[in-house]
């Protein structure tokens, strides 16, 4: 199959958003569940959000590398970006055909990080021939077709890390924590989102526990909470129970292969003002 082919040929062209879970495992892929990666679609635009180990293969169930419009990377831990390395080979040396390099939005230093792994001789690997790289910063915004992407710097215990807010053409809002401990920037980014995708790796520096994910969602006034990146010590069903104790809206687990609609109808009324706890 030509890598540029859109596998299902049905990119969402209306104003709303949808997100497909390519993988939600951490810190390494499991059978049937790749590491963190998501396909976000809306207004005819397709964005590969995080490229953890195993997600490139899952992405191609829905769209080839030639059919996505951009890649967005939250931070440079391998379980969120490792498949960029094999994507480089696909874009440069295989059957993928694109008229220009694939837009890649990622943390500072992402180009040299990729080149450091891919370079095999005296000359630096030409990563920019495959990716049109734009470094993220706090407040970075970009419009892709009919959707808007806004990035905020969040706290992940050291490396530059970002969370993402996607606004559809109809005003629907998806928020994604990346990997982050509770912080005011994340609560602000997720404010009044229709669907909040939040990691729940476990309480500790740089991460949310399920209870903290529920509290951040409540502080932000999110409509629905979708738990991802659930740590191996926590069963997904138990993580959902724990998060639901702190969040009054619907809570689900980001099951691999599932597609979730992000619509304004999913907004839960009456919880639009973040509490003071959002600054913790």
Short mmCIF file of C-alpha atoms in Angstrom, two decimals, residues 1-2 44 57 72 77 83-84 87 99 129 144 147 171 219 238 242 276 278:
data_model
loop_
_atom_site.label_atom_id
_atom_site.label_comp_id
_atom_site.label_asym_id
_atom_site.label_seq_id
_atom_site.Cartn_x
_atom_site.Cartn_y
_atom_site.Cartn_z
CA UNK A 1 0.00 0.00 0.00
CA UNK A 2 1.30 3.49 -0.81
CA UNK A 44 -10.63 17.67 7.24
CA UNK A 57 1.83 0.99 13.03
CA UNK A 72 2.55 17.38 17.73
CA UNK A 77 10.60 10.84 26.59
CA UNK A 83 8.23 6.40 16.57
CA UNK A 84 9.40 9.64 15.02
CA UNK A 87 8.62 7.78 10.65
CA UNK A 99 4.97 17.48 -1.59
CA UNK A 129 14.22 17.08 4.95
CA UNK A 144 -4.31 24.08 10.73
CA UNK A 147 -8.75 23.78 13.85
CA UNK A 171 -16.10 25.54 19.08
CA UNK A 219 -11.05 22.56 38.68
CA UNK A 238 -9.77 1.02 39.26
CA UNK A 242 -10.61 6.67 41.77
CA UNK A 276 -8.60 28.04 43.95
CA UNK A 278 -6.32 24.86 40.38
#
